[in-house]
XYZ file of C-alpha atoms in Angstrom:
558
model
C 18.269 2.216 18.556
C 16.354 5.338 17.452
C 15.860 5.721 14.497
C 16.031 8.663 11.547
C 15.603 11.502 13.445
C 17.304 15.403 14.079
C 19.129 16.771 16.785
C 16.422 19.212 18.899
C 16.266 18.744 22.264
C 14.196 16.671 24.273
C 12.616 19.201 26.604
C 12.507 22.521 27.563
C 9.620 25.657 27.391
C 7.844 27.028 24.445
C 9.636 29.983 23.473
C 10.049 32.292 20.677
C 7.830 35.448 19.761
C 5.522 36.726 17.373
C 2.605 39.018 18.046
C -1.077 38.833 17.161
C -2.273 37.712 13.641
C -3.031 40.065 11.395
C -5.648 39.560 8.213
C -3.897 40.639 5.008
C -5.436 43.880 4.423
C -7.244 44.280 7.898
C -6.268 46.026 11.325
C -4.566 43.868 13.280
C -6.169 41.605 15.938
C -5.977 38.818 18.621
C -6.506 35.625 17.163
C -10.187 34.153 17.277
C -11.460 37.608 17.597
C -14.136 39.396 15.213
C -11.842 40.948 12.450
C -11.114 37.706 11.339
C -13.360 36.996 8.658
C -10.498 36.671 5.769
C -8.328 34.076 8.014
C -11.589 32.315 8.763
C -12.575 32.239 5.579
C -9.491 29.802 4.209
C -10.927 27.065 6.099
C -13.335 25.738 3.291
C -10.884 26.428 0.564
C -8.227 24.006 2.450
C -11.021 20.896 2.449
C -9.604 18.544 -0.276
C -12.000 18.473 -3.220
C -14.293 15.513 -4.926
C -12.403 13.329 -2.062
C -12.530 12.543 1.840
C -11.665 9.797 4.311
C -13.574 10.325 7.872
C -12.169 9.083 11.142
C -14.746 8.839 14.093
C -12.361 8.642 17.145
C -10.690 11.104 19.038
C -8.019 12.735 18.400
C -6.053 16.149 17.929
C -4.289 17.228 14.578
C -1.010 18.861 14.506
C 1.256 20.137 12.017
C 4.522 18.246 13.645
C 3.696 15.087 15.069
C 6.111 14.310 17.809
C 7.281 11.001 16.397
C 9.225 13.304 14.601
C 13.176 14.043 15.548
C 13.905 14.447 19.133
C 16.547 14.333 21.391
C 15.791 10.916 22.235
C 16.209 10.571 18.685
C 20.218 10.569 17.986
C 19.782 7.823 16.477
C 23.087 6.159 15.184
C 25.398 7.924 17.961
C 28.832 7.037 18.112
C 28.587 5.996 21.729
C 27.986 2.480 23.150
C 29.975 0.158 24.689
C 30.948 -3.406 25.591
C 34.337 -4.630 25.225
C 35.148 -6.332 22.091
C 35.424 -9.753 21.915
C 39.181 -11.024 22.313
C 40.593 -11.598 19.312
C 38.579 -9.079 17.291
C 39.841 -7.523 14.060
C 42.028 -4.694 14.683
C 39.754 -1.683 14.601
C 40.456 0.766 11.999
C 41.704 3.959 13.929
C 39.787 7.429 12.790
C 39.232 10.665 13.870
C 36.668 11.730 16.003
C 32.871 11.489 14.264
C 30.785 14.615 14.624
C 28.288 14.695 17.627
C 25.838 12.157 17.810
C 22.498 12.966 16.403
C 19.909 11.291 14.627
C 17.818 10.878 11.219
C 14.233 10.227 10.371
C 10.411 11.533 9.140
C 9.324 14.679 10.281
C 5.884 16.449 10.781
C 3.108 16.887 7.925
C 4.254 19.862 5.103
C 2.663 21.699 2.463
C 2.536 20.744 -0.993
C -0.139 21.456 -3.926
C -3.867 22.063 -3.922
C -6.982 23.284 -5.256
C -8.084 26.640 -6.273
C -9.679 28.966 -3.515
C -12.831 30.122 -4.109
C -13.689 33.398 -5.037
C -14.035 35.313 -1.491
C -11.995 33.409 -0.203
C -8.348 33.780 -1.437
C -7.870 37.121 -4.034
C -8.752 35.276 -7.328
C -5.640 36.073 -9.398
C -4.186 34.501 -12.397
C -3.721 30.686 -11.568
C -0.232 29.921 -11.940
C 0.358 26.864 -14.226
C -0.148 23.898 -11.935
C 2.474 21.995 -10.041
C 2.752 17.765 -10.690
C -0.438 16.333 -9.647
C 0.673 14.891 -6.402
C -2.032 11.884 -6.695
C -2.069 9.773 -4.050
C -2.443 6.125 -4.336
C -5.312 5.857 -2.477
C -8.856 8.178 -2.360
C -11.728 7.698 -0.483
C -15.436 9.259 -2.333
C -17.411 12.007 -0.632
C -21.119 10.218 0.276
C -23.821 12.330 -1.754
C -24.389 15.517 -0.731
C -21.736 15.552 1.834
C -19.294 18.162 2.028
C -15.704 16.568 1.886
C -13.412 17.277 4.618
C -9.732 17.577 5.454
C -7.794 16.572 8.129
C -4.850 18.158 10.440
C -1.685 17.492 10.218
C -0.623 15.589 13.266
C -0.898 15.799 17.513
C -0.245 13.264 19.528
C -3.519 11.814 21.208
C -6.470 8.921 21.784
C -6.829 5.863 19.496
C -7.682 7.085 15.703
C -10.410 5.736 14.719
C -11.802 3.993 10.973
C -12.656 5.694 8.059
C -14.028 4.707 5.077
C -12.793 2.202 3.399
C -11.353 3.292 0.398
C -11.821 1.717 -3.546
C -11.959 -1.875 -3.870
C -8.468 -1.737 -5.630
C -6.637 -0.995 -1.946
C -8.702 -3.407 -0.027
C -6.538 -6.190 -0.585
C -3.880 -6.048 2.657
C -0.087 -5.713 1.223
C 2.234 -9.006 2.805
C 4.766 -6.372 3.674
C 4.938 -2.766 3.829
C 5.433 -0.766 0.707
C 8.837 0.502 1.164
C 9.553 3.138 -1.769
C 13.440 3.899 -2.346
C 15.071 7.191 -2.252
C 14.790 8.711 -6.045
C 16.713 12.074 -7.018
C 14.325 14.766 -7.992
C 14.041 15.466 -11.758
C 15.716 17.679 -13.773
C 13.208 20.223 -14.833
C 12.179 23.591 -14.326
C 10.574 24.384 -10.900
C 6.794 25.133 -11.704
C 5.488 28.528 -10.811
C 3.561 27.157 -7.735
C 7.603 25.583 -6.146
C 8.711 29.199 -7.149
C 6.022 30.698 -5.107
C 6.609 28.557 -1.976
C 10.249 28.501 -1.874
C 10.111 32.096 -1.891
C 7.929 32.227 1.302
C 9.824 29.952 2.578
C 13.085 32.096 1.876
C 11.311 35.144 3.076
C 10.333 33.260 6.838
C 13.778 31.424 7.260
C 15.135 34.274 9.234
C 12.486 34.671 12.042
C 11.397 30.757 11.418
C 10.846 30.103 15.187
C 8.124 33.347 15.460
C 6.285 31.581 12.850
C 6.103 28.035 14.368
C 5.436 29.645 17.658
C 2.510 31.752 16.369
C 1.258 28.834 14.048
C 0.854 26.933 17.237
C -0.491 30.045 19.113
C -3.283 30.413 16.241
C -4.218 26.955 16.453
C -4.368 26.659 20.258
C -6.518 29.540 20.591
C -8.631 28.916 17.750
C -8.953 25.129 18.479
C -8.373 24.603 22.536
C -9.509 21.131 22.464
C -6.255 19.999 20.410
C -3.770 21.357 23.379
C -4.317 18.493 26.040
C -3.375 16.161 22.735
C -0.140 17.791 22.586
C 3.525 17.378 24.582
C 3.460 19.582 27.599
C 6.927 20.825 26.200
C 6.405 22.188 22.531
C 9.747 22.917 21.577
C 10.781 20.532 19.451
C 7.386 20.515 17.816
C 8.339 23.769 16.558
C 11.680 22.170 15.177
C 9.854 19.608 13.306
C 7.094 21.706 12.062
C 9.698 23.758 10.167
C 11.987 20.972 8.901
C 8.620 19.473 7.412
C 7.738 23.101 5.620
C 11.533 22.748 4.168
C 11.390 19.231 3.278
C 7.445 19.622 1.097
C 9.264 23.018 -0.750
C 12.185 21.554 -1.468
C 10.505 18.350 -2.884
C 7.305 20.144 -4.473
C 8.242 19.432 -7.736
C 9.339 15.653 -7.284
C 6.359 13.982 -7.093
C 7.350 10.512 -6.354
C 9.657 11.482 -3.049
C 6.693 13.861 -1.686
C 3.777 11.181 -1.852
C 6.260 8.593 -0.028
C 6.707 10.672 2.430
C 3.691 12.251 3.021
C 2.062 8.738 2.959
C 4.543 7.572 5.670
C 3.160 10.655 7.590
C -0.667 10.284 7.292
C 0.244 6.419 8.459
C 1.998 7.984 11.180
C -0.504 10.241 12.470
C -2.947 7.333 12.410
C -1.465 6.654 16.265
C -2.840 10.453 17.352
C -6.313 9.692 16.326
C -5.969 13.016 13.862
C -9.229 12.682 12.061
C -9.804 14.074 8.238
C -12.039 17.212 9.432
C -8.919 18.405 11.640
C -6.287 19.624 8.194
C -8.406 22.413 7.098
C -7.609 23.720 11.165
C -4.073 23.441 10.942
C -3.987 24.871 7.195
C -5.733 27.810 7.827
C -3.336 28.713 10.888
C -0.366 27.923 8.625
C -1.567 29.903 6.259
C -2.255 32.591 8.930
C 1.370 32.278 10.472
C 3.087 32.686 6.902
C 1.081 35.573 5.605
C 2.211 37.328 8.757
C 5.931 36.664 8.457
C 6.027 36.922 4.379
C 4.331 40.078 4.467
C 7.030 41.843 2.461
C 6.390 38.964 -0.633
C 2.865 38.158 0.258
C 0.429 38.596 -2.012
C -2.849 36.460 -3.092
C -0.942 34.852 -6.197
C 1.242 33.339 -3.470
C -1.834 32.287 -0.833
C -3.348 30.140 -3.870
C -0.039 28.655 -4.272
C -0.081 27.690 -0.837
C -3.982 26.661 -0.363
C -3.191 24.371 -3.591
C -0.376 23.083 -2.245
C -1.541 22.368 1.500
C -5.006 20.924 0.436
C -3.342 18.237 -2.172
C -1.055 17.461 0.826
C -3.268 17.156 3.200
C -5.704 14.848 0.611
C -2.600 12.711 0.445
C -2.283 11.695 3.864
C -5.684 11.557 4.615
C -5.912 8.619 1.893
C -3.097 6.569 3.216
C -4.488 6.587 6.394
C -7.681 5.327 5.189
C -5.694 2.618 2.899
C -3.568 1.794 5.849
C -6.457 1.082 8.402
C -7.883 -1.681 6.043
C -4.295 -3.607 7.133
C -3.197 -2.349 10.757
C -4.328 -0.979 13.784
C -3.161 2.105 14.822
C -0.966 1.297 16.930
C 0.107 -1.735 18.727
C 0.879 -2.366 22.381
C 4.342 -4.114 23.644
C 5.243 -5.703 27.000
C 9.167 -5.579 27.594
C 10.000 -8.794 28.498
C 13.951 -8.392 28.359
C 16.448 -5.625 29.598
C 20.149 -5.608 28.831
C 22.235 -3.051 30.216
C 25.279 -3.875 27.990
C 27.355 0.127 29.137
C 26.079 2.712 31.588
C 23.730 4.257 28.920
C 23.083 1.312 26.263
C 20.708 -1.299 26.590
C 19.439 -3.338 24.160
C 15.696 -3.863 24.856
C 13.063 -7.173 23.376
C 9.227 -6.310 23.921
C 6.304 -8.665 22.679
C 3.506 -7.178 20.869
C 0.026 -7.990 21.355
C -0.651 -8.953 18.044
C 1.508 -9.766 14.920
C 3.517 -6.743 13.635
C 4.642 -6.851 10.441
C 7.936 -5.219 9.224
C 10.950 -5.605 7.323
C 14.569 -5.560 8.312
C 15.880 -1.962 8.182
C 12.748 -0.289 9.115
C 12.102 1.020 12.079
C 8.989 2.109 14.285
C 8.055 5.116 16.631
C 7.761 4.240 20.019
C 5.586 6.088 23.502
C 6.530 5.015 26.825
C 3.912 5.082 29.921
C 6.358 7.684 32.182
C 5.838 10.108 29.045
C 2.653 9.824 27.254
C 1.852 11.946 23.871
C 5.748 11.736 23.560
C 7.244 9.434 20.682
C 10.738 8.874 19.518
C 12.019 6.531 16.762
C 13.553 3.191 16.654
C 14.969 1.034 14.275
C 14.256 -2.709 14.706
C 18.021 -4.471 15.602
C 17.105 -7.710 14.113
C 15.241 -9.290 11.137
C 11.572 -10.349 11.803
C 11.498 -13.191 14.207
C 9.296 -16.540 14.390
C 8.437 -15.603 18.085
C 6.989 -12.255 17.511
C 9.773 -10.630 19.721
C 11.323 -7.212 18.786
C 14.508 -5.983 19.957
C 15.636 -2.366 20.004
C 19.114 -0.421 20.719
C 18.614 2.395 22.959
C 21.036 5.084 24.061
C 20.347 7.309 26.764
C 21.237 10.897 25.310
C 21.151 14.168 27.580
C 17.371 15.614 27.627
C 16.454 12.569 26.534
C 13.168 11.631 28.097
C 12.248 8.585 25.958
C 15.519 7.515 25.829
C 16.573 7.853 29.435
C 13.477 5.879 30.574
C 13.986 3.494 28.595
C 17.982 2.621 29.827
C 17.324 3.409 33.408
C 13.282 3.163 34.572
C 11.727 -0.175 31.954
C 11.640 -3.287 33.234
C 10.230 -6.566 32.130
C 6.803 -6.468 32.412
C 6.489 -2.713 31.857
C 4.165 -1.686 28.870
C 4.333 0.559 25.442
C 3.385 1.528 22.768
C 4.619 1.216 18.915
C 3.410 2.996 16.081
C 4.090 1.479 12.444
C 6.422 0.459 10.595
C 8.369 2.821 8.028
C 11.565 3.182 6.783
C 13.597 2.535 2.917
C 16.812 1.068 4.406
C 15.978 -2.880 3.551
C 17.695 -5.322 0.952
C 16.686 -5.720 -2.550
C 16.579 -9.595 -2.699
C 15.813 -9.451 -6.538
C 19.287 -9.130 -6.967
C 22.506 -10.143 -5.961
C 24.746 -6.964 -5.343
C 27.028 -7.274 -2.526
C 25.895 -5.027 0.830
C 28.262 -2.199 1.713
C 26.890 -1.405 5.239
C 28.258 1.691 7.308
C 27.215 1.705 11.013
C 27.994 4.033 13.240
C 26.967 3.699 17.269
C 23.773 2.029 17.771
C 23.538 2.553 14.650
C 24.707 -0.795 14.418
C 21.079 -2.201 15.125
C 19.401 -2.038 11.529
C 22.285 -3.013 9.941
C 22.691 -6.311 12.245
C 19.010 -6.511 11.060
C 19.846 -6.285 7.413
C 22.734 -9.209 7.684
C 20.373 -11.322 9.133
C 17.711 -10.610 6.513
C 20.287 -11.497 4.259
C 21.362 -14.997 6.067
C 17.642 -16.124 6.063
C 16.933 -15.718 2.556
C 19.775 -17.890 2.026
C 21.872 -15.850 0.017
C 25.673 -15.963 -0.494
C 26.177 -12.191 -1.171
C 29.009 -10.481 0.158
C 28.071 -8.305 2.719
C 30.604 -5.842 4.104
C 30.114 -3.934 7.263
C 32.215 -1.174 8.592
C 31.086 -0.767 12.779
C 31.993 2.597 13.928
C 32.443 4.312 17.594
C 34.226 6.490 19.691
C 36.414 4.110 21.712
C 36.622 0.300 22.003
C 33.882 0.024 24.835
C 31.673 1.466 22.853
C 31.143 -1.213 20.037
C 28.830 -2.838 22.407
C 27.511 -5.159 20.399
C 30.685 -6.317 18.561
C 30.965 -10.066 19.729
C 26.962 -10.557 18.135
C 28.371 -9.156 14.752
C 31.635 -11.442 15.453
C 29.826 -14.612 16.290
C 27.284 -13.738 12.778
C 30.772 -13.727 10.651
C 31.438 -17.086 11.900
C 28.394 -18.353 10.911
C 28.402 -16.985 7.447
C 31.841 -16.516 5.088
C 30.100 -14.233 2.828
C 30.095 -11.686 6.382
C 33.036 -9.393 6.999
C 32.854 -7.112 9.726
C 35.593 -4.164 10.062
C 35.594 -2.343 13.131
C 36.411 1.364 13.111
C 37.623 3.458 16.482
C 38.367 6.790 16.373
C 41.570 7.468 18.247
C 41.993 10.805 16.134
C 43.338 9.306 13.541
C 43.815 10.124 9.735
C 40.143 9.070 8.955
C 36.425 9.149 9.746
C 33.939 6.074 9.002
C 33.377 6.944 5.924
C 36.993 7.749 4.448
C 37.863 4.082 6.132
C 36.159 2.638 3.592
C 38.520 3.945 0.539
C 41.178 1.404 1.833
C 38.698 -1.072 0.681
C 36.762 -2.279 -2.296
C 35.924 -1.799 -5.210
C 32.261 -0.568 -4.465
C 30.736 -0.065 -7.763
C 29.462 -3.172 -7.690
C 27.323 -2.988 -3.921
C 24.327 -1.196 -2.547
C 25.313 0.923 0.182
C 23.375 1.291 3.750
C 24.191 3.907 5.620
C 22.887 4.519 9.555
C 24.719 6.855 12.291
C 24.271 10.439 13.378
C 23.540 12.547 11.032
C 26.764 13.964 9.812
C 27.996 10.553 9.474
C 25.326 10.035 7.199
C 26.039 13.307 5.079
C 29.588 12.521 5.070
C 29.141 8.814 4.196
C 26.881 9.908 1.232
C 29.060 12.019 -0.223
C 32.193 8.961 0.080
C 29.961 6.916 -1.381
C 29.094 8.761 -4.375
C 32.565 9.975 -4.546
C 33.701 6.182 -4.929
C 31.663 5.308 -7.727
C 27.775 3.784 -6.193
C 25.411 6.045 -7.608
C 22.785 8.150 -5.462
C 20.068 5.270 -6.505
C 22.048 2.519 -4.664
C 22.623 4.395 -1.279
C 20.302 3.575 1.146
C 19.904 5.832 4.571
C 16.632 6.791 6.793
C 16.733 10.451 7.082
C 14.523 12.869 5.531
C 17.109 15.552 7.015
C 19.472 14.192 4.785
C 17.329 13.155 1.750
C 16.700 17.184 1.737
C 20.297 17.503 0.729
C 20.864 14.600 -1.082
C 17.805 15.369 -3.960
């Protein structure tokens, strides 16, 4: 089932406007031409300083990876089907959920970063600096070579190694590192959040022009990165955007950035982006938002952003080098079974060609051979299994390439690929707290995932799980959660229709409980997930306990 993602479409042209770039304080001109001394300038001031990871493979950098939201992506959609088992529990009848859509991770985003260097960025006052967003891993410069940055993600060839990093990250972690979701702190935003929240306020308006002429600056300035990219780049403009948001509105909150910029430069690990391609995709950032935020821009607020961009990009390049000590890039999958349980769900089991590691709840980005460079998000729909096997709940959405090729063209035997795994939706087993688990669609998949996790650790928790869709037919996979419950007493599963009724998913659950005492998981569209947030909290289980994949969402919940 895809995973976290948002709600852009699937395919379509490049559109939106904006004109040529113009140097602060310089006549206007086409990108790449002479004039362009200032923009070209920024490139050295966005290398990451005293650190550097180097990756020798091909590869293209790009500021929204496409693993990042897409149509295919609607993840958690209220729309399956199979006819429940006889006998089922009487489904709770609710109104209709709002259209399917989907949650997850999102493109590469600025954050904090060095000082420019005189000639480079107007040396003004240095505003006092942001949290040191210091990533867990580094890798050292060799003498006397210049350290280098890398670009935020593109699609494209195998990435290659870089150096290993200190001896202190050498030693391969069992299981992923999966961080939970912490609130930002209360404190005052530093001068360098200020800064870029204010550009950020100042480009909202005309926020496609700027994507469009990002990518325009970097195409033109880099032509080898295009052939690394979708042919269709409009929902790479979506994502690079909703990344932008998601670094300024978590600038200030250390531990949430890192996470997820470390998911990201795992991520990008699967486009062979390389370290010396970030100071590329900064300076056109850089060149896009100076254009747009003319009427705040000023060189106080291009040293905000240089900071914040080269610390960024320094933490991504660092996880990548940490994570290629413990995984290949990516991992190839044969499908080797394809259930077609409605017209547009099928539940799909590949084998990987080498042991993949992952946790229940998590889920993985995924590229099939009909659309290369093109990735969309699953979540795993059961816990890890002693055959290797992987199973994923797909829904074939309108525009959606992935997706639709997935239902109607794979067949055993067929071949793709699978990025890593990421994701902060899995059970705590160092306690005991009963599971309150909201699924909504296919949505259903990490949560059957999470019940099983639960069943082979041998624990008698309570786990409560409320299965959500539009009509009967569509809780296709209602007799597997049926048949679980009969295996395990601790298991109750509730199903929920919506007939129009007097409640959504989420209000269903107020007939129930008390909560106070469970961890919540939450996994549907994505205003499921917002309203399901906001029931839980309302009930009593604090923000700390709620569990849900969607950086859309963790935006607005922080």
């Amino acid at each position: 089932m895809d995973a976290p993602t948002t709600t852009s479409a699937d395919n379509g042209t490049s559109g939106g406007g904006g004109g040529w770039f113009t140097p602060r304080k310089q006549p206007a001109t086409t990108p790449g031409s002479e004039p362009e001394t200032a923009e070209g300038q920024r490139l050295a001031a966005l290398r990451p300083v005293g650190r550097t990871a180097t990756a020798g493979g091909d590869g293209a950098a790009s500021s929204a990876p496409d693993d990042a939201p897409g149509a295919d992506d609607a993840h958690r959609v209220s729309d399956g089907a199979t006819t429940p088992q006889r006998g089922a529990p009487a489904a709770i009848s609710t109104p209709e959920p709002p259209p399917s859509g989907h949650i997850p991770p999102t493109p590469s985003t600025p954050a904090s970063a060095p000082a420019p260097t005189p000639g480079q960025v107007p040396h003004t006052p240095a505003p006092a600096p942001m949290p040191v967003l210091a990533p867990q891993t580094a890798t050292a410069a060799a003498p006397g070579q210049a350290p280098q940055a890398a670009a935020t993600l593109a699609p494209g060839q195998a990435p290659q190694a870089a150096p290993a990093p200190p001896s202190s990250l050498a030693q391969p972690a069992p299981h992923p590192h999966v961080p939970t979701q912490r609130p930002a702190p209360a404190q005052p935003a530093s001068p360098d959040a200020i800064l870029i929240r204010r550009t950020m306020a100042e480009v909202a308006p005309v926020a496609d022009k700027v994507t469009s002429y990002f990518y325009a600056l970097l195409f033109v300035r880099h032509p080898d990165l295009r052939s690394l990219f979708p042919a269709a780049m409009d929902t790479q403009r979506d994502r690079l955007l909703k990344a932008l948001l998601t670094a300024a509105e978590h600038i200030d909150n250390t531990p949430v950035l890192v996470d997820y910029l470390q998911n990201l430069g795992r991520g990008h690990r699967k486009y062979g982006t390389r370290p010396e391609h970030y100071p590329a995709v900064g300076e056109c950032l850089i060149g896009a938002l100076s254009k747009y935020a003319v009427g705040v821009w000023n060189g106080e607020m291009e040293a905000a952003w240089v900071r914040a961009y080269t610390t960024i990009s320094q933490v991504m390049i660092d996880a990548a080098a940490a994570d290629e000590l413990r995984a290949p890039a990516w991992w190839y999958a044969e499908v080797v079974a394809h259930d077609l349980r409605t017209s547009d769900v099928a539940v799909i089991t590949v084998r990987p060609d080498q042991p993949y590691p992952f946790l229940a709840g998590q889920y993985t980005s995924l590229e099939t051979p009909w659309w290369p460079r093109i990735w969309r998000h699953y979540s795993f729909a059961s816990a890890p299994r002693s055959d290797g096997l992987l199973t994923f709940h797909v829904k074939a959405v309108p525009a959606g390439w992935v997706s639709n090729a997935l239902v109607h063209r794979a067949r055993p035997g067929d071949i793709i690929r699978l990025g890593p795994p990421a994701g902060s939706m899995t059970v705590d087993h160092t306690t005991d707290s009963g599971l309150l688990c909201l699924g909504g669609g296919t949505g259903i998949a990490p949560i059957k995932a999470l019940v099983e996790d639960v069943a082979e650790h041998g624990e008698r928790r309570p786990v409560e799980v409320f299965y959500g869709a539009r009509t009967d037919q569509d809780l296709y996979d209602l007799d597997t959660m049926l048949r679980l419950k009969q295996s395990h007493p601790w298991l109750e599963i509730r199903p929920v229709v919506d007939r129009h009724g007097l409640l959504q998913l989420p209000e269903a659950i107020r007939q129930y409980g008390p909560w106070t005492e469970y961890d919540a998981y939450v996994s549907g569209p994505p205003g499921m997930i917002r309203s399901g947030v906001d029931v839980l909290r309302d009930i009593g289980i604090p923000s700390e306990r709620i569990r849900h994949d969607s950086v859309e969402e963790l935006v607005a919940a922080n």
